[in-house]
Amino acid sequence: MASATILIVEDEEKLARVLSLELEHEGYNTTSVHSGDIGLEHALSNQYDLILLDVMLPELSGLEVLRRFRKENKTTPVILLTARGEVPDKVSGLDLGANDYVTKPFEIEELLARIRAQLRSNRKEKDDILRVDDLKVHLKTRIVTRKHTTIELTPREFDLLVYLMKNEQIVLTREQLLHEVWGYDYTGDTNVVDVYIRYLRKKIDKPFSSPLIHTVRGVGYTLRGNNK
């Protein structure tokens, strides 16, 4: 399993260096930046598994960074680094979407434990979610969204979409889709696959600017992100 990547946004460069060394000693990959504006830029333009975010930062405060980041990213865990006794910052941070906070000065072992807990929790949540571009499927709740818009699917449409997403970029024949989604004992017409692909496209692709479901002429269908 690849090492988790952690963004450290901390203006005290000595502390940021210590955190980076400790985390890398534990096997994590780290990036350190020292102001809020650069921290936000990094957070939005890269994929991190967790963010350590100081509240008191130059240019943009940690809380403002968090507020803007959560508008674009609801899932990456954020642990706030707060000053002793700053209760309003802790409350505001949690209200804005922080997952946890650690009060300075802190023991590195406590911080490491909190990081491990957040990564475990986020990994479990990721296992329950399929994503392709801005399309997201929650496997447990069967909620489907694209561009934060909820899409209502029938059970069969949902199962077909899940199979396509689990095989992203793979060209699947009608027979494969029929066997995997309808079952090996299905004896109806294979045209049912085309019918349900049409249903899915009407809901998943048509209302949005970029299609995800593609026809491979003479073979079948594939689902792929637009950056692939």
mmCIF file of N, CA and C in Angstrom, residues 18-66:
data_model
loop_
_atom_site.group_PDB
_atom_site.id
_atom_site.type_symbol
_atom_site.label_atom_id
_atom_site.label_comp_id
_atom_site.label_asym_id
_atom_site.label_seq_id
_atom_site.Cartn_x
_atom_site.Cartn_y
_atom_site.Cartn_z
ATOM 1 N N VAL A 18 10.146 19.867 12.112
ATOM 2 C CA VAL A 18 10.080 18.762 13.077
ATOM 3 C C VAL A 18 8.940 17.809 12.713
ATOM 4 N N LEU A 19 7.778 18.384 12.410
ATOM 5 C CA LEU A 19 6.629 17.551 12.030
ATOM 6 C C LEU A 19 6.939 16.727 10.783
ATOM 7 N N SER A 20 7.557 17.366 9.810
ATOM 8 C CA SER A 20 7.893 16.672 8.577
ATOM 9 C C SER A 20 8.845 15.502 8.843
ATOM 10 N N LEU A 21 9.867 15.740 9.651
ATOM 11 C CA LEU A 21 10.837 14.679 9.965
ATOM 12 C C LEU A 21 10.175 13.525 10.712
ATOM 13 N N GLU A 22 9.347 13.864 11.693
ATOM 14 C CA GLU A 22 8.673 12.825 12.484
ATOM 15 C C GLU A 22 7.726 11.993 11.609
ATOM 16 N N LEU A 23 6.973 12.674 10.761
ATOM 17 C CA LEU A 23 6.017 11.969 9.914
ATOM 18 C C LEU A 23 6.727 11.110 8.867
ATOM 19 N N GLU A 24 7.798 11.628 8.313
ATOM 20 C CA GLU A 24 8.533 10.842 7.326
ATOM 21 C C GLU A 24 9.217 9.644 7.984
ATOM 22 N N HIS A 25 9.633 9.811 9.248
ATOM 23 C CA HIS A 25 10.191 8.681 10.002
ATOM 24 C C HIS A 25 9.142 7.581 10.169
ATOM 25 N N GLU A 26 7.857 7.978 10.239
ATOM 26 C CA GLU A 26 6.764 7.017 10.381
ATOM 27 C C GLU A 26 6.332 6.435 9.028
ATOM 28 N N GLY A 27 6.957 6.895 7.947
ATOM 29 C CA GLY A 27 6.651 6.338 6.632
ATOM 30 C C GLY A 27 5.710 7.159 5.775
ATOM 31 N N TYR A 28 5.332 8.354 6.256
ATOM 32 C CA TYR A 28 4.449 9.212 5.464
ATOM 33 C C TYR A 28 5.262 10.076 4.503
ATOM 34 N N ASN A 29 4.631 10.510 3.432
ATOM 35 C CA ASN A 29 5.208 11.512 2.538
ATOM 36 C C ASN A 29 4.634 12.869 2.919
ATOM 37 N N THR A 30 5.468 13.882 3.008
ATOM 38 C CA THR A 30 4.986 15.185 3.473
ATOM 39 C C THR A 30 5.374 16.305 2.522
ATOM 40 N N THR A 31 4.543 17.354 2.545
ATOM 41 C CA THR A 31 4.845 18.631 1.902
ATOM 42 C C THR A 31 4.567 19.709 2.938
ATOM 43 N N SER A 32 5.484 20.652 3.102
ATOM 44 C CA SER A 32 5.300 21.727 4.081
ATOM 45 C C SER A 32 5.231 23.076 3.382
ATOM 46 N N VAL A 33 4.249 23.883 3.774
ATOM 47 C CA VAL A 33 4.163 25.268 3.318
ATOM 48 C C VAL A 33 3.877 26.136 4.537
ATOM 49 N N HIS A 34 4.113 27.464 4.409
ATOM 50 C CA HIS A 34 4.164 28.290 5.606
ATOM 51 C C HIS A 34 3.218 29.492 5.595
ATOM 52 N N SER A 35 2.264 29.511 4.656
ATOM 53 C CA SER A 35 1.264 30.589 4.667
ATOM 54 C C SER A 35 -0.073 30.031 4.203
ATOM 55 N N GLY A 36 -1.143 30.723 4.586
ATOM 56 C CA GLY A 36 -2.474 30.235 4.273
ATOM 57 C C GLY A 36 -2.783 30.198 2.795
ATOM 58 N N ASP A 37 -2.375 31.243 2.064
ATOM 59 C CA ASP A 37 -2.711 31.281 0.636
ATOM 60 C C ASP A 37 -2.020 30.161 -0.139
ATOM 61 N N ILE A 38 -0.747 29.914 0.191
ATOM 62 C CA ILE A 38 -0.025 28.838 -0.492
ATOM 63 C C ILE A 38 -0.561 27.483 -0.042
ATOM 64 N N GLY A 39 -0.930 27.389 1.236
ATOM 65 C CA GLY A 39 -1.516 26.154 1.736
ATOM 66 C C GLY A 39 -2.797 25.799 0.998
ATOM 67 N N LEU A 40 -3.658 26.794 0.797
ATOM 68 C CA LEU A 40 -4.913 26.559 0.090
ATOM 69 C C LEU A 40 -4.646 26.148 -1.356
ATOM 70 N N GLU A 41 -3.697 26.810 -1.984
ATOM 71 C CA GLU A 41 -3.352 26.483 -3.373
ATOM 72 C C GLU A 41 -2.895 25.031 -3.484
ATOM 73 N N HIS A 42 -2.024 24.611 -2.566
ATOM 74 C CA HIS A 42 -1.544 23.226 -2.575
ATOM 75 C C HIS A 42 -2.687 22.251 -2.307
ATOM 76 N N ALA A 43 -3.512 22.573 -1.326
ATOM 77 C CA ALA A 43 -4.606 21.667 -0.939
ATOM 78 C C ALA A 43 -5.576 21.438 -2.085
ATOM 79 N N LEU A 44 -5.848 22.482 -2.871
ATOM 80 C CA LEU A 44 -6.824 22.382 -3.950
ATOM 81 C C LEU A 44 -6.248 21.783 -5.228
ATOM 82 N N SER A 45 -4.942 21.890 -5.406
ATOM 83 C CA SER A 45 -4.354 21.454 -6.675
ATOM 84 C C SER A 45 -3.656 20.100 -6.589
ATOM 85 N N ASN A 46 -3.619 19.503 -5.401
ATOM 86 C CA ASN A 46 -2.978 18.200 -5.229
ATOM 87 C C ASN A 46 -3.886 17.274 -4.428
ATOM 88 N N GLN A 47 -3.612 15.978 -4.526
ATOM 89 C CA GLN A 47 -4.365 14.987 -3.772
ATOM 90 C C GLN A 47 -3.571 14.598 -2.531
ATOM 91 N N TYR A 48 -4.075 14.982 -1.364
ATOM 92 C CA TYR A 48 -3.445 14.597 -0.098
ATOM 93 C C TYR A 48 -4.371 13.663 0.662
ATOM 94 N N ASP A 49 -3.776 12.795 1.465
ATOM 95 C CA ASP A 49 -4.579 11.893 2.297
ATOM 96 C C ASP A 49 -5.005 12.560 3.597
ATOM 97 N N LEU A 50 -4.271 13.598 4.016
ATOM 98 C CA LEU A 50 -4.600 14.308 5.260
ATOM 99 C C LEU A 50 -3.892 15.659 5.245
ATOM 100 N N ILE A 51 -4.493 16.647 5.922
ATOM 101 C CA ILE A 51 -3.901 17.978 6.013
ATOM 102 C C ILE A 51 -3.778 18.374 7.484
ATOM 103 N N LEU A 52 -2.584 18.789 7.880
ATOM 104 C CA LEU A 52 -2.359 19.407 9.190
ATOM 105 C C LEU A 52 -2.370 20.906 8.969
ATOM 106 N N LEU A 53 -3.291 21.608 9.621
ATOM 107 C CA LEU A 53 -3.527 23.017 9.313
ATOM 108 C C LEU A 53 -3.464 23.871 10.570
ATOM 109 N N ASP A 54 -2.460 24.735 10.641
ATOM 110 C CA ASP A 54 -2.363 25.677 11.755
ATOM 111 C C ASP A 54 -3.461 26.727 11.629
ATOM 112 N N VAL A 55 -4.011 27.156 12.745
ATOM 113 C CA VAL A 55 -5.075 28.168 12.712
ATOM 114 C C VAL A 55 -4.508 29.558 12.456
ATOM 115 N N MET A 56 -3.393 29.881 13.109
ATOM 116 C CA MET A 56 -2.796 31.209 12.988
ATOM 117 C C MET A 56 -1.770 31.211 11.864
ATOM 118 N N LEU A 57 -2.181 31.738 10.694
ATOM 119 C CA LEU A 57 -1.308 31.747 9.526
ATOM 120 C C LEU A 57 -1.278 33.133 8.897
ATOM 121 N N PRO A 58 -0.167 33.500 8.257
ATOM 122 C CA PRO A 58 -0.152 34.750 7.489
ATOM 123 C C PRO A 58 -0.924 34.605 6.187
ATOM 124 N N GLU A 59 -1.327 35.735 5.638
ATOM 125 C CA GLU A 59 -2.047 35.840 4.360
ATOM 126 C C GLU A 59 -3.505 35.390 4.492
ATOM 127 N N LEU A 60 -3.731 34.124 4.781
ATOM 128 C CA LEU A 60 -5.086 33.616 5.040
ATOM 129 C C LEU A 60 -5.037 32.831 6.347
ATOM 130 N N SER A 61 -6.019 33.050 7.222
ATOM 131 C CA SER A 61 -6.043 32.275 8.461
ATOM 132 C C SER A 61 -6.362 30.824 8.153
ATOM 133 N N GLY A 62 -5.993 29.940 9.078
ATOM 134 C CA GLY A 62 -6.290 28.531 8.905
ATOM 135 C C GLY A 62 -7.776 28.267 8.762
ATOM 136 N N LEU A 63 -8.597 29.016 9.500
ATOM 137 C CA LEU A 63 -10.045 28.824 9.412
ATOM 138 C C LEU A 63 -10.577 29.241 8.040
ATOM 139 N N GLU A 64 -10.014 30.296 7.469
ATOM 140 C CA GLU A 64 -10.440 30.720 6.137
ATOM 141 C C GLU A 64 -9.984 29.702 5.084
ATOM 142 N N VAL A 65 -8.772 29.184 5.266
ATOM 143 C CA VAL A 65 -8.298 28.126 4.368
ATOM 144 C C VAL A 65 -9.252 26.933 4.423
ATOM 145 N N LEU A 66 -9.624 26.542 5.641
ATOM 146 C CA LEU A 66 -10.528 25.411 5.826
ATOM 147 C C LEU A 66 -11.885 25.674 5.170
#
